Amino acid sequence: MSVTSITVRAIGAPVDRIDGPEKVKGTATYAFEQPVDRPAYLYPLQATIAAGRITGVDTSAAAAEPGVLAVLTHENAPKLASTDDAELAILQSGEVAFRGQFVGGVVAETPEIARQAASLVRLDYEERAHDVELRSDRDDLYAPERVNGGFETDTARGDVEAALALAAITLDATYTTPMEHNNPMEPHATIAIWTDEGLTLYCATQGVHVLRAFLAPVFGLDPQRVRVISPHVGGGFGSKVYPHADVILAVMAAQLVASRPVKLALTRQQMFSQVGYRTPTIQRIRLGADTGGRLTAVAHDVVEQTAKIKEFAEQTAVGTRTMYAAPNRRTTHRLAALDVPPPTIMRAPGEAPGMFALESAMDEMAIACGLDPIEFRIRNEPDVDPESGLPYSSRYLVACLREGARRFGWEQRDPTPGAWRDRGWLVGTGVAASTYPMFRFPGNAATIRVGPDGRYAVLIGAADIGTGTWTALTQIAADALEVTVEDVELQIGDTALPMASPAGGSSGITCWGSAIVEAARTLRARLESDHGGTVPAEGLEVTGEMPDSPYTEQFSMHAFGAQFAEVRVHADTGEVRVPRLLGVFDAGRIINPKTARSQLHGGMTMGLSMALHEDSVLDPRFGHVANHDFAEYHIATNADVGSIEVHWLDEEDPYFNPMGSKGIGEIGIVGTAAAIANAVHHATGIRVRDLPITLDKLLQ
Ligand code: MOS
């Protein structure tokens, strides 16, 4: 038994992006560019203390500026219907929970007037001592109820301590990753419009329906009175899945200047305190192995941070639960609640930092066992999921490692660290494995309408954040309807369309595609049964929902991959270059090789950026990110990126969805940083366990 799949014609073809011409011509409308009548512009006020309360407000100078329409503070802000989500419940009191928190805003005729007037608002504070330092020796660390994704906080099998005491070879190492910020090219942007019918939002979001579901209760609105429109989004990486306070501020401002649409686009600097970030992590990994290089114990204990006002618990150790066979195992997550903005999801939350630690440790352990790191991983390949005991719906990690080794030229490698020199550069290669779980989120439906002209309108509130949704869903619809892509007209990005889960957890194509396939099946069956196979003159419309899957309980479902890196470290300066990355992925059937390659390539680039550059430096004296712009928060640019080769196995997953696909948005980033760190060790003999790998860590 397996999922009834669809006949594949359009799927697998490198169809050009349907939205490509519009984007190249600049006519694709992003949130801030949507044409609206007489817009007003909002500029936020941000707290200049990390903890305390506002004791005085003087808005007179700002309000007197010509062109200012309203000045918003907690003294005149609309009362919210729900304050359950403390990140969203802004301006309800004078309390300040983190530096940079929104404490008001100025609405004016132009963005320039709003910004200038905002500088004239005077706020007095009573400051409290703040606490923003994450350390693993804090005495107030706590175990959250669950970690993000609904995973268990801790897991345990067998007796790790006993197994470690008995193991022939052991490793005990601590790996750390820094705070990192989601930096999509399009900043978070909103246009809020109140009318008699309710609230309309043009908003840069990874999910129109999720945004509405979070927002409506905050303002006490029937969700039917809220419409969210978001056809094009310039990236998100997780920061646009859950709404942040910017949307709330825009809606409040629009209430104050009734009948005027209010536009708000965050500045790059504001994003560093408003839209979430990846928590820093402190990860202790302990491994035990027998003399044959078989793991007997795996322990992964994580310490990370959250905000005092809102818990977000990154699932850092979950990748470790599924990677390698070992009878004795343990994973734990502990949090420090600090006076900081709430963290959020950022591309492969959990796996991206967690697999840096595990896959670095696996490299260290392979060396300790005297084994090639690929051979060491293959020796510890599990038959079934080592924690749940379930079989895998598909798992081709070993094939990815072997195929990658062949393509990369791994067999020529001399394992001795520091042995390979080229004109002042130390050269090395490294490998790491990747994994990402396959998520299905509930609540997906699609409507398909066919007219007598034989053209199909396919409607679903899905999101395209630059990933290729417009194109891939059109291909899926074409195959499910057994027509060509030219016969399909897709509509997405609007709550007026059927319900869709967000572009998150690499789940989009599975959830939206499954709903479309179901709608297409129903439509074709009804055409056959009720209309003799011919489209009636009045057309036909059906709605289908993503069916429940019996298989999610029966199988462990994950994508896998193998990442290879070649690095050059300058012997005198410690400068690190990455001339070559190569990834081979087990991601199921690839819907569109062109957009998929771009996703995996982008993920690997972000992994390189994580390995060498990204580091949000929180100043403990003030509680803010000191390097809050692109001059000082470094992201890999073209000049930092060498050759990136992306490959995938020609395999499909028979159980996860009718397309046979798995999900590709996140797995590309997983393992890349470890492959680079492992290559740096091979080049230099220096093991860097603390990201990013900057040259100071290599000058010893
Ligand atoms: Mo992804 S971090 O789930 O948008």
mmCIF file of C-alpha atoms in Angstrom, residues 118-296:
data_model
loop_
_atom_site.group_PDB
_atom_site.id
_atom_site.type_symbol
_atom_site.label_atom_id
_atom_site.label_comp_id
_atom_site.label_asym_id
_atom_site.label_seq_id
_atom_site.Cartn_x
_atom_site.Cartn_y
_atom_site.Cartn_z
ATOM 1 C CA ALA A 118 8.937 60.478 15.826
ATOM 2 C CA SER A 119 12.294 61.910 16.835
ATOM 3 C CA LEU A 120 10.445 64.708 18.683
ATOM 4 C CA VAL A 121 8.411 62.443 20.973
ATOM 5 C CA ARG A 122 9.783 62.512 24.501
ATOM 6 C CA LEU A 123 9.461 59.444 26.692
ATOM 7 C CA ASP A 124 10.746 59.211 30.245
ATOM 8 C CA TYR A 125 11.512 55.836 31.740
ATOM 9 C CA GLU A 126 11.995 54.176 35.055
ATOM 10 C CA GLU A 127 14.583 51.558 34.294
ATOM 11 C CA ARG A 128 14.876 48.148 35.940
ATOM 12 C CA ALA A 129 18.000 46.022 35.920
ATOM 13 C CA HIS A 130 17.870 43.772 32.884
ATOM 14 C CA ASP A 131 19.067 40.256 32.319
ATOM 15 C CA VAL A 132 20.054 39.303 28.787
ATOM 16 C CA GLU A 133 22.941 36.857 29.193
ATOM 17 C CA LEU A 134 22.568 33.236 28.210
ATOM 18 C CA ARG A 135 24.863 30.897 30.122
ATOM 19 C CA SER A 136 24.618 27.187 30.697
ATOM 20 C CA ASP A 137 25.456 27.595 34.409
ATOM 21 C CA ARG A 138 22.429 29.773 35.193
ATOM 22 C CA ASP A 139 20.402 28.404 38.079
ATOM 23 C CA ASP A 140 17.064 29.431 36.552
ATOM 24 C CA LEU A 141 17.076 27.247 33.441
ATOM 25 C CA TYR A 142 13.754 25.482 32.963
ATOM 26 C CA ALA A 143 12.271 22.746 30.834
ATOM 27 C CA PRO A 144 9.494 23.956 28.538
ATOM 28 C CA GLU A 145 6.345 21.861 28.251
ATOM 29 C CA ARG A 146 7.078 21.056 24.579
ATOM 30 C CA VAL A 147 9.506 22.437 22.057
ATOM 31 C CA ASN A 148 8.601 24.076 18.755
ATOM 32 C CA GLY A 149 6.915 21.768 16.299
ATOM 33 C CA GLY A 150 5.079 20.039 19.152
ATOM 34 C CA PHE A 151 8.048 17.780 19.906
ATOM 35 C CA GLU A 152 8.793 16.348 23.344
ATOM 36 C CA THR A 153 11.169 18.472 25.395
ATOM 37 C CA ASP A 154 13.262 15.510 26.545
ATOM 38 C CA THR A 155 13.586 11.940 25.331
ATOM 39 C CA ALA A 156 15.468 9.018 26.844
ATOM 40 C CA ARG A 157 16.088 5.402 25.849
ATOM 41 C CA GLY A 158 18.288 2.950 27.737
ATOM 42 C CA ASP A 159 20.969 4.208 30.128
ATOM 43 C CA VAL A 160 23.261 6.801 28.605
ATOM 44 C CA GLU A 161 25.477 7.257 31.670
ATOM 45 C CA ALA A 162 26.139 3.536 32.044
ATOM 46 C CA ALA A 163 26.805 3.136 28.335
ATOM 47 C CA LEU A 164 29.243 6.060 28.328
ATOM 48 C CA ALA A 165 31.073 4.614 31.331
ATOM 49 C CA LEU A 166 31.501 1.315 29.483
ATOM 50 C CA ALA A 167 32.234 2.692 25.998
ATOM 51 C CA ALA A 168 35.648 1.995 24.450
ATOM 52 C CA ILE A 169 35.710 5.438 22.829
ATOM 53 C CA THR A 170 33.900 8.517 24.095
ATOM 54 C CA LEU A 171 33.438 12.130 23.139
ATOM 55 C CA ASP A 172 32.183 14.949 25.372
ATOM 56 C CA ALA A 173 32.148 18.304 23.604
ATOM 57 C CA THR A 174 30.173 21.540 23.773
ATOM 58 C CA TYR A 175 29.184 23.420 20.644
ATOM 59 C CA THR A 176 27.751 26.910 20.541
ATOM 60 C CA THR A 177 25.844 28.831 17.914
ATOM 61 C CA PRO A 178 25.076 32.558 18.056
ATOM 62 C CA MET A 179 21.891 34.574 17.835
ATOM 63 C CA GLU A 180 21.101 34.950 14.129
ATOM 64 C CA HIS A 181 18.514 37.154 12.446
ATOM 65 C CA ASN A 182 16.095 36.419 9.632
ATOM 66 C CA ASN A 183 16.892 38.980 6.966
ATOM 67 C CA PRO A 184 14.602 38.579 3.972
ATOM 68 C CA MET A 185 15.267 41.178 1.275
ATOM 69 C CA GLU A 186 11.729 42.545 1.584
ATOM 70 C CA PRO A 187 11.348 44.018 5.055
ATOM 71 C CA HIS A 188 8.165 43.331 6.982
ATOM 72 C CA ALA A 189 5.557 45.597 5.482
ATOM 73 C CA THR A 190 1.852 46.205 6.031
ATOM 74 C CA ILE A 191 -0.908 48.377 4.670
ATOM 75 C CA ALA A 192 -3.876 48.442 7.074
ATOM 76 C CA ILE A 193 -7.270 49.703 5.925
ATOM 77 C CA TRP A 194 -10.349 49.919 8.137
ATOM 78 C CA THR A 195 -13.706 50.177 6.365
ATOM 79 C CA ASP A 196 -17.305 49.524 7.367
ATOM 80 C CA GLU A 197 -16.830 45.950 6.157
ATOM 81 C CA GLY A 198 -13.896 45.398 8.466
ATOM 82 C CA LEU A 199 -10.155 45.301 8.119
ATOM 83 C CA THR A 200 -8.107 44.744 4.974
ATOM 84 C CA LEU A 201 -4.385 44.098 5.194
ATOM 85 C CA TYR A 202 -1.812 43.970 2.467
ATOM 86 C CA CYS A 203 0.947 42.257 4.328
ATOM 87 C CA ALA A 204 4.224 40.479 3.656
ATOM 88 C CA THR A 205 3.358 37.117 5.167
ATOM 89 C CA GLN A 206 4.157 33.436 4.839
ATOM 90 C CA GLY A 207 0.482 32.627 5.375
ATOM 91 C CA VAL A 208 -2.546 34.847 4.952
ATOM 92 C CA HIS A 209 -4.848 32.564 6.939
ATOM 93 C CA VAL A 210 -2.410 32.180 9.834
ATOM 94 C CA LEU A 211 -1.977 35.924 10.024
ATOM 95 C CA ARG A 212 -5.743 36.359 10.149
ATOM 96 C CA ALA A 213 -6.134 33.640 12.774
ATOM 97 C CA PHE A 214 -3.625 35.378 15.056
ATOM 98 C CA LEU A 215 -4.809 38.916 14.394
ATOM 99 C CA ALA A 216 -8.604 38.668 14.551
ATOM 100 C CA PRO A 217 -8.791 37.727 18.262
ATOM 101 C CA VAL A 218 -6.284 40.430 19.227
ATOM 102 C CA PHE A 219 -8.737 43.025 17.910
ATOM 103 C CA GLY A 220 -11.846 41.037 18.848
ATOM 104 C CA LEU A 221 -12.890 40.702 15.221
ATOM 105 C CA ASP A 222 -14.835 37.961 13.510
ATOM 106 C CA PRO A 223 -12.187 36.485 11.170
ATOM 107 C CA GLN A 224 -14.673 36.882 8.323
ATOM 108 C CA ARG A 225 -14.282 40.652 8.725
ATOM 109 C CA VAL A 226 -10.526 40.481 8.158
ATOM 110 C CA ARG A 227 -9.062 40.089 4.701
ATOM 111 C CA VAL A 228 -5.346 39.543 4.155
ATOM 112 C CA ILE A 229 -3.846 39.864 0.670
ATOM 113 C CA SER A 230 -0.275 38.829 -0.101
ATOM 114 C CA PRO A 231 0.395 37.642 -3.656
ATOM 115 C CA HIS A 232 4.174 38.208 -3.662
ATOM 116 C CA VAL A 233 6.555 38.067 -0.721
ATOM 117 C CA GLY A 234 10.249 38.872 -0.827
ATOM 118 C CA GLY A 235 11.479 36.105 1.457
ATOM 119 C CA GLY A 236 10.688 35.258 5.046
ATOM 120 C CA PHE A 237 12.830 32.374 6.325
ATOM 121 C CA GLY A 238 10.316 31.960 9.155
ATOM 122 C CA SER A 239 10.096 35.572 10.290
ATOM 123 C CA LYS A 240 6.844 36.045 8.371
ATOM 124 C CA VAL A 241 5.037 32.909 9.569
ATOM 125 C CA TYR A 242 3.771 34.321 12.856
ATOM 126 C CA PRO A 243 2.721 37.961 12.898
ATOM 127 C CA HIS A 244 4.836 40.345 14.919
ATOM 128 C CA ALA A 245 4.040 43.645 16.602
ATOM 129 C CA ASP A 246 4.496 45.683 13.422
ATOM 130 C CA VAL A 247 1.176 44.413 12.071
ATOM 131 C CA ILE A 248 -0.570 45.286 15.341
ATOM 132 C CA LEU A 249 0.928 48.778 15.342
ATOM 133 C CA ALA A 250 -0.217 49.391 11.762
ATOM 134 C CA VAL A 251 -3.762 48.250 12.539
ATOM 135 C CA MET A 252 -3.897 50.440 15.683
ATOM 136 C CA ALA A 253 -2.634 53.428 13.717
ATOM 137 C CA ALA A 254 -5.270 52.865 11.058
ATOM 138 C CA GLN A 255 -7.912 52.941 13.808
ATOM 139 C CA LEU A 256 -6.687 56.397 14.841
ATOM 140 C CA VAL A 257 -6.811 57.858 11.336
ATOM 141 C CA ALA A 258 -10.066 56.235 10.269
ATOM 142 C CA SER A 259 -10.662 56.002 6.533
ATOM 143 C CA ARG A 260 -6.980 56.447 5.671
ATOM 144 C CA PRO A 261 -4.923 53.390 4.727
ATOM 145 C CA VAL A 262 -1.801 53.248 6.892
ATOM 146 C CA LYS A 263 1.478 52.008 5.460
ATOM 147 C CA LEU A 264 4.306 50.629 7.565
ATOM 148 C CA ALA A 265 7.546 49.140 6.300
ATOM 149 C CA LEU A 266 10.132 48.278 8.912
ATOM 150 C CA THR A 267 13.651 49.530 8.438
ATOM 151 C CA ARG A 268 16.426 46.954 8.405
ATOM 152 C CA GLN A 269 17.522 48.140 11.839
ATOM 153 C CA GLN A 270 14.031 47.816 13.286
ATOM 154 C CA MET A 271 13.850 44.233 12.055
ATOM 155 C CA PHE A 272 16.642 43.280 14.456
ATOM 156 C CA SER A 273 14.308 43.791 17.427
ATOM 157 C CA GLN A 274 10.883 43.141 15.879
ATOM 158 C CA VAL A 275 10.654 40.045 13.746
ATOM 159 C CA GLY A 276 12.259 37.320 15.811
ATOM 160 C CA TYR A 277 15.590 35.585 15.481
ATOM 161 C CA ARG A 278 17.253 32.241 15.988
ATOM 162 C CA THR A 279 18.136 31.723 19.637
ATOM 163 C CA PRO A 280 21.773 31.286 20.549
ATOM 164 C CA THR A 281 22.457 27.705 21.641
ATOM 165 C CA ILE A 282 24.868 25.931 23.974
ATOM 166 C CA GLN A 283 24.893 22.253 23.110
ATOM 167 C CA ARG A 284 26.676 19.463 24.921
ATOM 168 C CA ILE A 285 27.062 16.279 22.921
ATOM 169 C CA ARG A 286 28.311 13.044 24.388
ATOM 170 C CA LEU A 287 28.923 9.986 22.247
ATOM 171 C CA GLY A 288 30.082 6.510 23.162
ATOM 172 C CA ALA A 289 31.217 3.851 20.697
ATOM 173 C CA ASP A 290 32.606 0.321 20.732
ATOM 174 C CA THR A 291 35.923 -0.591 19.130
ATOM 175 C CA GLY A 292 34.104 -1.366 15.878
ATOM 176 C CA GLY A 293 32.882 2.222 15.588
ATOM 177 C CA ARG A 294 29.320 1.416 16.548
ATOM 178 C CA LEU A 295 27.615 4.031 18.687
ATOM 179 C CA THR A 296 26.412 2.767 22.047
#
